[in-house]
Short mmCIF file of C-alpha atoms and ligand atoms in Angstrom, two decimals:
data_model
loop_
_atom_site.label_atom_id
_atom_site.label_comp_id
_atom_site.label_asym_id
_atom_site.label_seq_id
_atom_site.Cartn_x
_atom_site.Cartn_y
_atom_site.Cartn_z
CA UNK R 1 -20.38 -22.07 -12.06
CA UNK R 2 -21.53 -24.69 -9.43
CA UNK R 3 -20.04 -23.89 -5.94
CA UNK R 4 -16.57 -25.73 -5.76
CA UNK R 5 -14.98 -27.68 -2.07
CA UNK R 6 -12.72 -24.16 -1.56
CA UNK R 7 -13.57 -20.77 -2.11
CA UNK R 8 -10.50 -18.35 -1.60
CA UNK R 9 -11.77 -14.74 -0.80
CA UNK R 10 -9.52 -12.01 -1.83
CA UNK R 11 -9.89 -8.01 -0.94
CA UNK R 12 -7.74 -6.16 -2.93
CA UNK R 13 -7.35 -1.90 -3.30
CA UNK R 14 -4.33 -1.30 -5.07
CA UNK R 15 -3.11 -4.18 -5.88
CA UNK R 16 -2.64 -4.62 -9.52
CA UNK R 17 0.89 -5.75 -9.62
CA UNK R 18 0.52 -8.50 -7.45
CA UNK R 19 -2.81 -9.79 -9.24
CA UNK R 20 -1.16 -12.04 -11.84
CA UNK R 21 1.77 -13.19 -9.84
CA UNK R 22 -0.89 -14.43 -6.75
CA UNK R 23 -2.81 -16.01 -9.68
CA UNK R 24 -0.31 -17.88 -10.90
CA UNK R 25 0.93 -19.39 -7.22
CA UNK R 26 -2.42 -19.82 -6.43
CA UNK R 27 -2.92 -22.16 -9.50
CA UNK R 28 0.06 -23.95 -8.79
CA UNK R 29 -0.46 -24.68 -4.94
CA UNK R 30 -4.46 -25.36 -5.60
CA UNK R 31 -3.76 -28.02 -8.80
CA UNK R 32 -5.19 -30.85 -7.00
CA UNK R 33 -8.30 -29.02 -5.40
CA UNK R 34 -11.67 -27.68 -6.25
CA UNK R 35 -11.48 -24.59 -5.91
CA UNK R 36 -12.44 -20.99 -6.98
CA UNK R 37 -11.27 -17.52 -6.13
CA UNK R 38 -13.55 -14.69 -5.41
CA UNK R 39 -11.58 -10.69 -5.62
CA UNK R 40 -13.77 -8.14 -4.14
CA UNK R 41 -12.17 -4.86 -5.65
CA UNK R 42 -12.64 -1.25 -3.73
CA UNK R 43 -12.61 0.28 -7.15
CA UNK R 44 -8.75 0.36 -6.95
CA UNK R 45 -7.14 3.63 -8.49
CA UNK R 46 -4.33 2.08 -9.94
CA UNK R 47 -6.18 -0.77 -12.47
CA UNK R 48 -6.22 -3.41 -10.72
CA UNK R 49 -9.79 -4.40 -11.17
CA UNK R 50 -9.11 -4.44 -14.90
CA UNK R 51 -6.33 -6.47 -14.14
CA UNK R 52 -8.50 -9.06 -12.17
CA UNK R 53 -11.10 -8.91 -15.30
CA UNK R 54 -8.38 -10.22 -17.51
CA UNK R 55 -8.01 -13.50 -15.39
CA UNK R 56 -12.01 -13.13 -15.17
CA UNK R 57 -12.43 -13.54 -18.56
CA UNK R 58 -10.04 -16.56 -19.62
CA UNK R 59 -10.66 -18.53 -16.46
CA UNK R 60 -13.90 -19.80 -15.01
CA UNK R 61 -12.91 -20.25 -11.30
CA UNK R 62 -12.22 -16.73 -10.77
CA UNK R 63 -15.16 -14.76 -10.26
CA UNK R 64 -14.85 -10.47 -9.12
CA UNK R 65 -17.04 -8.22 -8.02
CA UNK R 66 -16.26 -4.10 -7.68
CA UNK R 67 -17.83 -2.35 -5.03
CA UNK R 68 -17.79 1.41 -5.39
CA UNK R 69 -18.41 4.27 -3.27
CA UNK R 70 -17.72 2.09 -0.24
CA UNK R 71 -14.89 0.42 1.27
CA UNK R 72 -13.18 -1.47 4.31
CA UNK R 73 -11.50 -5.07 4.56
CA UNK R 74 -13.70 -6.77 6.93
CA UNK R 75 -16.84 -5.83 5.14
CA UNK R 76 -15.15 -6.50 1.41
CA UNK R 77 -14.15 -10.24 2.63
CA UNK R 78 -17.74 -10.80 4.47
CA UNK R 79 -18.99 -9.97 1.24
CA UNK R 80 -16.89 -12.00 -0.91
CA UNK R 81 -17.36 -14.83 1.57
CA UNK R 82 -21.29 -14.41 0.46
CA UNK R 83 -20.69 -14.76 -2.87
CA UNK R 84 -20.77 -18.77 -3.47
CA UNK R 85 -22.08 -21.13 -0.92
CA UNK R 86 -18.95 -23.69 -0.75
CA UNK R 87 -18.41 -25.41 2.46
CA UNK R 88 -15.07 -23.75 2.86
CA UNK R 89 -13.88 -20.17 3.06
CA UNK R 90 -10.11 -19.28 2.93
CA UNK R 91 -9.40 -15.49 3.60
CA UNK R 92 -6.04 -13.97 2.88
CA UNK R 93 -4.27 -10.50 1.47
CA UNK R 94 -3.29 -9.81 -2.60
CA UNK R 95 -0.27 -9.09 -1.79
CA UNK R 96 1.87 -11.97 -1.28
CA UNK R 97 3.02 -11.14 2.68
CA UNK R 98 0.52 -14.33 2.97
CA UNK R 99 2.09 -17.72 2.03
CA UNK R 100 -0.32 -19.65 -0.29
CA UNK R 101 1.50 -22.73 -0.08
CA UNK R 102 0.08 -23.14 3.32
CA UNK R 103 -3.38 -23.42 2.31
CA UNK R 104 -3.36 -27.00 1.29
CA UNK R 105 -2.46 -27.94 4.97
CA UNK R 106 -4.86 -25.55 6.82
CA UNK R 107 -7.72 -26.86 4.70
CA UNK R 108 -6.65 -30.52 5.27
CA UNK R 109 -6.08 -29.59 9.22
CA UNK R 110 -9.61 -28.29 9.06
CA UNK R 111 -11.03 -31.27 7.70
CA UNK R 112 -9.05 -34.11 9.39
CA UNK R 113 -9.45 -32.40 13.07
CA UNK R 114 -13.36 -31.13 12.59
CA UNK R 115 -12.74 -27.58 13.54
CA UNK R 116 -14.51 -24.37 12.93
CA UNK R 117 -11.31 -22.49 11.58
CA UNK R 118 -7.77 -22.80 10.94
CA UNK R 119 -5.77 -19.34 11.28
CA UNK R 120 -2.14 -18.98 10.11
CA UNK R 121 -0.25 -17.10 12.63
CA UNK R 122 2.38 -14.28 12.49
CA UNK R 123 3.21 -15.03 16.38
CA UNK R 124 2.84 -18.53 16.88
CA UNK R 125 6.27 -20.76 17.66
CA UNK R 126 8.12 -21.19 14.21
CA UNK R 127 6.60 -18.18 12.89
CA UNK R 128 8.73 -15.41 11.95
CA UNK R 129 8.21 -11.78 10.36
CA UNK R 130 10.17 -10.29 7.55
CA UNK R 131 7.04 -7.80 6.82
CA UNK R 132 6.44 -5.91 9.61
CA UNK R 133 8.26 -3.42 11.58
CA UNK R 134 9.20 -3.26 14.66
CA UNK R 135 6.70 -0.45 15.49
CA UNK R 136 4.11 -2.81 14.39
CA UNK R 137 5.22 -5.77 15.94
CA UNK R 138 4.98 -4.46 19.32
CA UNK R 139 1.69 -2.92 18.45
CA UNK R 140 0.00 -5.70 17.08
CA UNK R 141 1.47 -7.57 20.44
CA UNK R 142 -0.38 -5.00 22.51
CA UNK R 143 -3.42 -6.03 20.09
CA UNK R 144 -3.55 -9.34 20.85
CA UNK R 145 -3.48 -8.82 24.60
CA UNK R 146 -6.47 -6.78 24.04
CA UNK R 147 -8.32 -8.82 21.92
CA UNK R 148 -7.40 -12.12 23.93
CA UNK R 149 -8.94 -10.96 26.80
CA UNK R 150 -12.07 -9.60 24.99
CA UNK R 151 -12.49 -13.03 23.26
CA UNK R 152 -11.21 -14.95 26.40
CA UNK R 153 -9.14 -16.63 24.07
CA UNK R 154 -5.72 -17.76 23.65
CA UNK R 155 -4.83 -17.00 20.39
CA UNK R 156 -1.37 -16.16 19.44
CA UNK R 157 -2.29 -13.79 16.43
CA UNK R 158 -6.46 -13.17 16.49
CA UNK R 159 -5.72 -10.36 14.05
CA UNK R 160 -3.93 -12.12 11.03
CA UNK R 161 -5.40 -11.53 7.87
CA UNK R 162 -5.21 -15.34 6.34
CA UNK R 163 -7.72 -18.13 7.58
CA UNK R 164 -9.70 -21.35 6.70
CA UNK R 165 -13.08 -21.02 7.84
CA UNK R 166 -16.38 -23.43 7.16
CA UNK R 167 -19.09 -21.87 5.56
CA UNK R 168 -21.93 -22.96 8.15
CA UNK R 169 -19.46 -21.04 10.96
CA UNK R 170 -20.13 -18.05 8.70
CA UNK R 171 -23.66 -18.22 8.58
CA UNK R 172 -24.26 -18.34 11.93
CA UNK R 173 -22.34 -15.04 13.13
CA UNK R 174 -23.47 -12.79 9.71
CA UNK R 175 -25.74 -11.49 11.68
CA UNK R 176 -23.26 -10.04 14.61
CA UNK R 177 -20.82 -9.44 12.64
CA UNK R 178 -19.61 -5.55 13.41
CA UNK R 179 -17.76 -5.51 9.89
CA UNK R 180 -15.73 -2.48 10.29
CA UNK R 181 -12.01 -1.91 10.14
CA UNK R 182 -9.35 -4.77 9.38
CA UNK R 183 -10.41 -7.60 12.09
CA UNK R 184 -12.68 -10.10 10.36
CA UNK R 185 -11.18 -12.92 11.98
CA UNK R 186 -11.45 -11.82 15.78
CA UNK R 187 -14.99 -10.56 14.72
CA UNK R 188 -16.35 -13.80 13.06
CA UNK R 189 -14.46 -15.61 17.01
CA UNK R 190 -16.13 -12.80 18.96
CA UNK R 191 -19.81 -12.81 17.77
CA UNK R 192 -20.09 -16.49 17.61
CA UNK R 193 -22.53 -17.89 20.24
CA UNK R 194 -20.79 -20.79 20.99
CA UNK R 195 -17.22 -21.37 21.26
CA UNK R 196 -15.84 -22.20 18.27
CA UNK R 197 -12.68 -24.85 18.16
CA UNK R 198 -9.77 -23.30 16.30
CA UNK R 199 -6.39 -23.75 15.62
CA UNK R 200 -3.14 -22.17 14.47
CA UNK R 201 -0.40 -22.76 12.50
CA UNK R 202 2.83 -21.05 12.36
CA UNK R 203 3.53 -18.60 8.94
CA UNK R 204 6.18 -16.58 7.56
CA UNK R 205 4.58 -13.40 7.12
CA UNK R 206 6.19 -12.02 4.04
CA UNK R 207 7.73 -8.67 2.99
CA UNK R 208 5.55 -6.56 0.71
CA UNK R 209 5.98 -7.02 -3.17
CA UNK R 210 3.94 -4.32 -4.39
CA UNK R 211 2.08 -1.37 -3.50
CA UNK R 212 1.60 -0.30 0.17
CA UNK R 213 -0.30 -1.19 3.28
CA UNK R 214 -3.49 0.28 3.41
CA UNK R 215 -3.11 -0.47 7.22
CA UNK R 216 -4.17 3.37 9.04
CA UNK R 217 -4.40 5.04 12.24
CA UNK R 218 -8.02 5.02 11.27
CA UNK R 219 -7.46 0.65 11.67
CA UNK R 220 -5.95 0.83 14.90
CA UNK R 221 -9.19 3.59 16.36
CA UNK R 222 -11.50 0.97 14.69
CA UNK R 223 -10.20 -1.89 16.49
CA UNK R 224 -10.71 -0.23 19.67
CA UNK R 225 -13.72 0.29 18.98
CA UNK R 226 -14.61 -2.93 18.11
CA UNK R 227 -13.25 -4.65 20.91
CA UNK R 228 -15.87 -1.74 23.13
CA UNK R 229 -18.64 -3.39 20.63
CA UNK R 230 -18.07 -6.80 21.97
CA UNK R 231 -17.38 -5.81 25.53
CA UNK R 232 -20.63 -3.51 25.59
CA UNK R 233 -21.75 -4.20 22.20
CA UNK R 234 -25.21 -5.62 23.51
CA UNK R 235 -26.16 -2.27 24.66
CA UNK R 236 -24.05 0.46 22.41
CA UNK R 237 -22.83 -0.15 19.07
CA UNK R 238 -19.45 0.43 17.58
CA UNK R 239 -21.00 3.13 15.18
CA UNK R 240 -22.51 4.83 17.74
CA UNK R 241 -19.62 4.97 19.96
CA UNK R 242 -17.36 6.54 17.62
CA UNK R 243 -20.26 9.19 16.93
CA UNK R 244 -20.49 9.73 20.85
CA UNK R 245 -16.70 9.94 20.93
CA UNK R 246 -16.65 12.54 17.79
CA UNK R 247 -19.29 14.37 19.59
CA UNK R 248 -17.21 15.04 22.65
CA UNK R 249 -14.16 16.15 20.25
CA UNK R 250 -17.10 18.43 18.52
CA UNK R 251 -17.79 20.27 22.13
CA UNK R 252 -14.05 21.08 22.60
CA UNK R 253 -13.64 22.58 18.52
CA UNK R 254 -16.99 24.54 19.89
CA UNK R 255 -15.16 25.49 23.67
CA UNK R 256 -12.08 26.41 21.66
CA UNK R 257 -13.88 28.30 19.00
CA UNK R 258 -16.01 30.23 21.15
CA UNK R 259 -12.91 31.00 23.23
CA UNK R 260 -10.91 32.25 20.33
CA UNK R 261 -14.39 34.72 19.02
CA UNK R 262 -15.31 35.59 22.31
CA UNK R 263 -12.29 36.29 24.61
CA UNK R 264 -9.37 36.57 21.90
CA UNK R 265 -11.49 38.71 19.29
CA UNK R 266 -14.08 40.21 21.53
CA UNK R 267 -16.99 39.20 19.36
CA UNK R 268 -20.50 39.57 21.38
CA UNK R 269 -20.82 36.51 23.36
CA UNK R 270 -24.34 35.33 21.63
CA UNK R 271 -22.53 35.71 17.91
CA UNK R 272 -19.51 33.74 18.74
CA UNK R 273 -21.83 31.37 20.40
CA UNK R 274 -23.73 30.92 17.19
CA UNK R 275 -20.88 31.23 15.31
CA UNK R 276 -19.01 28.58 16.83
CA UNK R 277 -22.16 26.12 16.93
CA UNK R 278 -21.61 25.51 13.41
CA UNK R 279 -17.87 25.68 13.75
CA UNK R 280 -18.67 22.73 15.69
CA UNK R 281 -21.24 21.11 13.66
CA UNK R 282 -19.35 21.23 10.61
CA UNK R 283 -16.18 19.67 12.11
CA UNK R 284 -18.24 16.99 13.49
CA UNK R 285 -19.86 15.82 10.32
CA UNK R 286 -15.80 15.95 8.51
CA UNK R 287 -15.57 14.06 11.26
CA UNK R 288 -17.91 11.74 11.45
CA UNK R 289 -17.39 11.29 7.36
CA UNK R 290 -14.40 10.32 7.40
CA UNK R 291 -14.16 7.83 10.38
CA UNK R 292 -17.74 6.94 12.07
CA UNK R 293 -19.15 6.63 8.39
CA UNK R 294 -16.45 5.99 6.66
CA UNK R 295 -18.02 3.10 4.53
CA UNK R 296 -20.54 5.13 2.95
CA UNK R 297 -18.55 8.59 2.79
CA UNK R 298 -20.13 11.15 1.23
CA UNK R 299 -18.27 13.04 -1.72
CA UNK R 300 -18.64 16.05 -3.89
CA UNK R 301 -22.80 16.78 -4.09
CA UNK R 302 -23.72 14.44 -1.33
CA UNK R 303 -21.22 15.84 0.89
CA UNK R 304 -22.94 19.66 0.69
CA UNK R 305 -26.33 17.97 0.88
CA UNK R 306 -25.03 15.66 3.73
CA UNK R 307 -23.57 18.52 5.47
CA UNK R 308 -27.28 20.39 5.41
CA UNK R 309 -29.18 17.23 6.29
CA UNK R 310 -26.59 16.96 9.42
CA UNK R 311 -27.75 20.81 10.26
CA UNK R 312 -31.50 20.19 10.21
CA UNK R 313 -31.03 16.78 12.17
CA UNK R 314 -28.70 17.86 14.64
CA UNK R 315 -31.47 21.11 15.18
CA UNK R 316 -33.84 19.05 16.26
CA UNK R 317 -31.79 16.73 18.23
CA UNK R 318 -30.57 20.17 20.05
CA UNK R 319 -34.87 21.41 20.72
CA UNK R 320 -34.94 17.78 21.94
CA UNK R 321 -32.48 18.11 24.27
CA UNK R 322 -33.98 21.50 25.44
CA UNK R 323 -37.37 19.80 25.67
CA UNK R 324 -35.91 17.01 27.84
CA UNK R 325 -33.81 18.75 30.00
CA UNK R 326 -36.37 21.34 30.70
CA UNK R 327 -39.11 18.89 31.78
CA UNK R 328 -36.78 17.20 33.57
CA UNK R 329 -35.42 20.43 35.44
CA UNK R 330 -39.01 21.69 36.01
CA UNK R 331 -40.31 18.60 38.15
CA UNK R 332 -37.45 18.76 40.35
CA UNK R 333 -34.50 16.76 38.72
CA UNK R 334 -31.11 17.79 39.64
CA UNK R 335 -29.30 19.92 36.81
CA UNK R 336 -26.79 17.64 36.46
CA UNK R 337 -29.27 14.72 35.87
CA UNK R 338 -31.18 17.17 33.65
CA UNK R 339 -28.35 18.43 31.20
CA UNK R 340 -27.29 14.71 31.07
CA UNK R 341 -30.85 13.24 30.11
CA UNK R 342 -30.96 16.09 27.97
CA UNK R 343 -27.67 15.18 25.91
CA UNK R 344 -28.36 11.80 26.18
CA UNK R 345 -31.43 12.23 24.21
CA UNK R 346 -30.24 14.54 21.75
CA UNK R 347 -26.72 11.91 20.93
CA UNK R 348 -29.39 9.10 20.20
CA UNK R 349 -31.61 11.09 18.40
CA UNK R 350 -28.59 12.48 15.93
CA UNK R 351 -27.06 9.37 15.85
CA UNK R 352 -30.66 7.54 14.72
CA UNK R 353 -31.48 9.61 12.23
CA UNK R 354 -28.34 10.74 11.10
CA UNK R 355 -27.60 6.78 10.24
CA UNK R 356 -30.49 6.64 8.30
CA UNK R 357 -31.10 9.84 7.02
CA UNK R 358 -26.99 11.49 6.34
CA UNK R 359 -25.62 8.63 5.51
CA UNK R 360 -28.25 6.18 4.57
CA UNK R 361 -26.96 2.70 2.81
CA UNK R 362 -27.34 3.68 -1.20
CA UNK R 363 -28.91 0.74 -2.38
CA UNK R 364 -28.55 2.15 -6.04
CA UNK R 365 -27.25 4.58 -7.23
CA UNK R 366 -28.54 8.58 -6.50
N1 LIG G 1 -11.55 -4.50 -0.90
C1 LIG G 1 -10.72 -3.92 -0.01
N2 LIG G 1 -11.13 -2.79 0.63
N3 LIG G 1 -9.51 -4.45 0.23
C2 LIG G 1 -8.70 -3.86 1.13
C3 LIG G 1 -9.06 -2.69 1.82
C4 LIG G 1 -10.34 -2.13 1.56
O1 LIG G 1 -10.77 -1.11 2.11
N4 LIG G 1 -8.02 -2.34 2.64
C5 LIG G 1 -7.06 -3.26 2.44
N5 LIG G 1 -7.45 -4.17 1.52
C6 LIG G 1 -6.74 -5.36 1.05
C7 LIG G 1 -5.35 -5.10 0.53
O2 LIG G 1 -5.36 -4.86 -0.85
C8 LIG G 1 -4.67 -6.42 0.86
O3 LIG G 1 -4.96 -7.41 -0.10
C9 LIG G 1 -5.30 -6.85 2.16
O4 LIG G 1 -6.58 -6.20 2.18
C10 LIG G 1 -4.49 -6.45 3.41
O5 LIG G 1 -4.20 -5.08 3.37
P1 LIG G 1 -2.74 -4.52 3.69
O6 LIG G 1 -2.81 -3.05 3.50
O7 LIG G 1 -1.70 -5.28 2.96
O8 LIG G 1 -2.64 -4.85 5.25
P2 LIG G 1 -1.33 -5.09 6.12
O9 LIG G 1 -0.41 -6.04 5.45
O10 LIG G 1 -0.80 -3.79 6.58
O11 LIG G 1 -2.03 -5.80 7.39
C11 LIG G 1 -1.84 -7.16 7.71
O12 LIG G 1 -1.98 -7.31 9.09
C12 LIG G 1 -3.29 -7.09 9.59
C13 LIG G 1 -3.28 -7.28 11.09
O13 LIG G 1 -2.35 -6.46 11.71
C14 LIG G 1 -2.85 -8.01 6.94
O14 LIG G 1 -2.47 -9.38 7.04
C15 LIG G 1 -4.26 -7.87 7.45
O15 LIG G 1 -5.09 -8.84 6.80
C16 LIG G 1 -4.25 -8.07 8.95
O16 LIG G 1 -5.56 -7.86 9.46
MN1 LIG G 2 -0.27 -6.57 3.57
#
C-alpha cells in the first residue's frame, strides 16, 4: 500500500466495541481524503484485535499491528506513527470521547497555517467536557500547570490525547522521545530542539461508549516522572528515577521488616538483617515490575528467573558499594560522603545492569 496524505494512528486495549462504530465515522468524515488508519493493539483481552482484523481484511487502508508482552499508549502510538512514512500523523483514542469530525479542519489548519501540530483541546474557549469527572478535571488542570511550565508553553490542554502532527516533526524528536505513560503529545513538544509552532482548537471531549479508561494512578506517577525527565532529563533518566525512587521505598519495607523480626519478634539481629534484605529485594523487583519496567513486565517463568537475576545483580551492586565506600572511608572521606558515594555507585550499577540484564528488550521471543 503506497503511503497515503493522512495516516490516523490508533492505540486501542479493550476496545472491541467501539472498533466498527469508529470505522464507520472515520470513513464517513475522511471520504474526500487520502488516508489510511494504522491500530496498534496491546493484545486486548476482550477481541478486539480480531475485531480490527475483520476491517483488515476487507479494506486496504487499514493496516494493524499486535504487540504482545508489552504495553503503554505513548510507546503504542510512536510506534504506529512509524509504521508508514506519510507526511501527516493524526493521533487520537478508539473510543469515541475524541470527535473525528474535527479532523478534516485540524489537518486543513495544519496545512493552510504551516505549523508543526494542531492539538484539539479539552480546555480551550468553546471546549466543553461531558467525559470527565470532576476529580479529573481539576487534576488534569493541575497537569497542565505542571507541564506548561516544564515546556514553557502556553498550552491550554498539552495532555489531550487527539493531534495532527507532520511526519518530519516526528522524525526529528524519535530520538528523545521518553515514551512512557499517556503523554505523547507534551513529549513529542518537550524533546523537540527547536520550538515548534502549534495550535489549538476547541473539542467536545465525549462521554465513554464502551469499555473503560485505562487511565491509572500508575499514569499520573509516570507523568511526574516525565516532566523530572525533561527538567533533569539530560543528566538522569525517567527510568532511572523511578528505580531510585523504588529503591528508597525498598529501604523503608527493609527498616520496617527488620523492625518487626528484630524488636517485635526478637529474632537475632544478623538473621532479621538477612532476612529482611531479601524482604526488601523482593519487594523492590514487584516493584520495579510493575511500574519502573512496566513495558517489558516479566510474567510466569521470567518473573522467577527475573527475580534471581535481580538477586545476583543487586549482590554485586551491594560488594560495590562496600568496595567504594570503604576506599573512600579509608583515605579520609567523611562517612557521610562515603556511604553516599557508596550508594550512589551501587543505584547505577543495579539500575545498568538490571536494564539490560532483568529486563532486557525481547527482541524475539524466549
Ligand atoms: N495500545 C495501547 N496500549 N493502547 C492503549 C493503552 C496501552 O497500554 N492504554 C490505553 N490505550 C488506548 C485506549 O484503548 C484508548 O483508545 C486510548 O488509548 C485512550 O485511553 P483511555 O483509557 O480511553 O484514556 P482516557 O480517556 O482516560 O484519557 C484521555 O485523557 C488523557 C489525558 O488526560 C485520553 O484522551 C488520553 O489520550 C489523554 O492522554
Ligand atoms: Mn478515553
Amino acid at each position: 500500500m503506497a503511503n497515503s496524505e493522512v495516516q490516523v494512528v490508533i492505540p486501542t486495549l479493550n476496545e472491541a466495541g467501539n472498533i466498527p462504530v469508529l470505522v464507520d465515522k472515520l470513513e464517513t468524515t475522511l471520504a474526500g481524503m487520502d488516508w489510511e488508519l494504522f491500530f496498534v493493539d496491546d493484545d486486548s483481552k476482550d477481541g478486539t484485535y480480531a475485531e480490527i482484523v475483520k476491517l483488515v481484511e476487507v479494506k486496504n487502508n487499514i493496516k494493524a499491528i499486535k504487540r504482545v508482552g508489552r504495553t503503554g499508549l505513548a510507546s503504542a502510538c510512536f510506534e504506529g506513527m512509524m509504521l508508514s512514512d506519510s507526511p501527516i500523523i493524526v493521533v487520537m483514542d478508539a473510543d469515541l470521547q475524541h470527535d473525528e469530525t474535527l479532523i478534516p479542519q485540524m489537518v486543513y489548519l495544519l496545512k493552510s497555517e504551516h505549523l508543526d501540530i494542531v492539538s484539539a483541546s479539552r480546555f480551550a474557549v468553546g471546549a466543553s467536557l461531558e467525559g470527565l469527572g470532576n476529580i479529573r478535571k481539576r487534576v488534569s488542570r493541575l497537569g497542565n500547570l505542571m507541564a506548561n511550565y516544564v515546556m514553557k508553553s502556553s498550552l491550554t490542554d498539552p495532555l489531550t490525547g487527539f493531534f495532527v502532527v507532520r511526519r518530519e516533526v516526528v522524525d526529528k524528536v524519535a530520538g528523545s522521545l521518553s515514551l512512557s505513560g499517556f503523554k505523547i503529545l507534551l513529549d513529542i513538544y518537550a524533546s523537540s530542539p527547536r520550538k515548534l509552532s502549534g495550535k489549538e482548537i476547541p473539542m467536545t471531549f465525549k462521554a465513554r461508549h464502551h469499555g473503560e479508561s485505562k487511565l491509572s494512578f500508575k499514569e499520573f506517577l509516570d507523568f511526574g516522572f516525565l516532566l523530572l525527565e525533561k527538567l533533569f532529563g539530560k543528566y538522569l533518566p525517567a527510568r532511572f528515577l523511578k528505580f531510585a525512587s523504588v529503591g528508597l521505598i525498598g529501604l523503608v519495607v527493609h527498616i520496617a521488616a527488620l523492625a518487626l523480626l528484630h524488636r517485635a519478634m526478637e529474632f537475632p539481629f544478623i538473621y532479621s538483617q538477612a532476612v529482611a534484605t531479601y524482604i526488601a529485594m523482593t519487594s523492590t523487583f514487584v516493584m520495579n515490575n510493575t511500574f519502573t519496567f512496566r513495558d517489558r513486565k516479566l510474567r510466569g517463568a521470567s518473573f522467577v528467573k527475573g527475580l534471581f537475576s535481580f538477586f545476583a545483580v543487586c549482590t554485586v551492586g551491594a560488594l560495590l558499594n562496600l568496595a567504594l565506600a570503604g576506599y573512600a572511608y579509608s583515605i579520609g572521606a567523611h562517612w557521610l560522603v562515603s556511604g553516599f558515594l557508596g550508594a550512589c555507585a551501587g543505584a547505577v550499577w543495579n539500575y545498568a545492569i538490571n536494564n539490560t540484564v532483568t529486563w532486557k528488550i525481547r527482541t524475539k521471543e524466549s
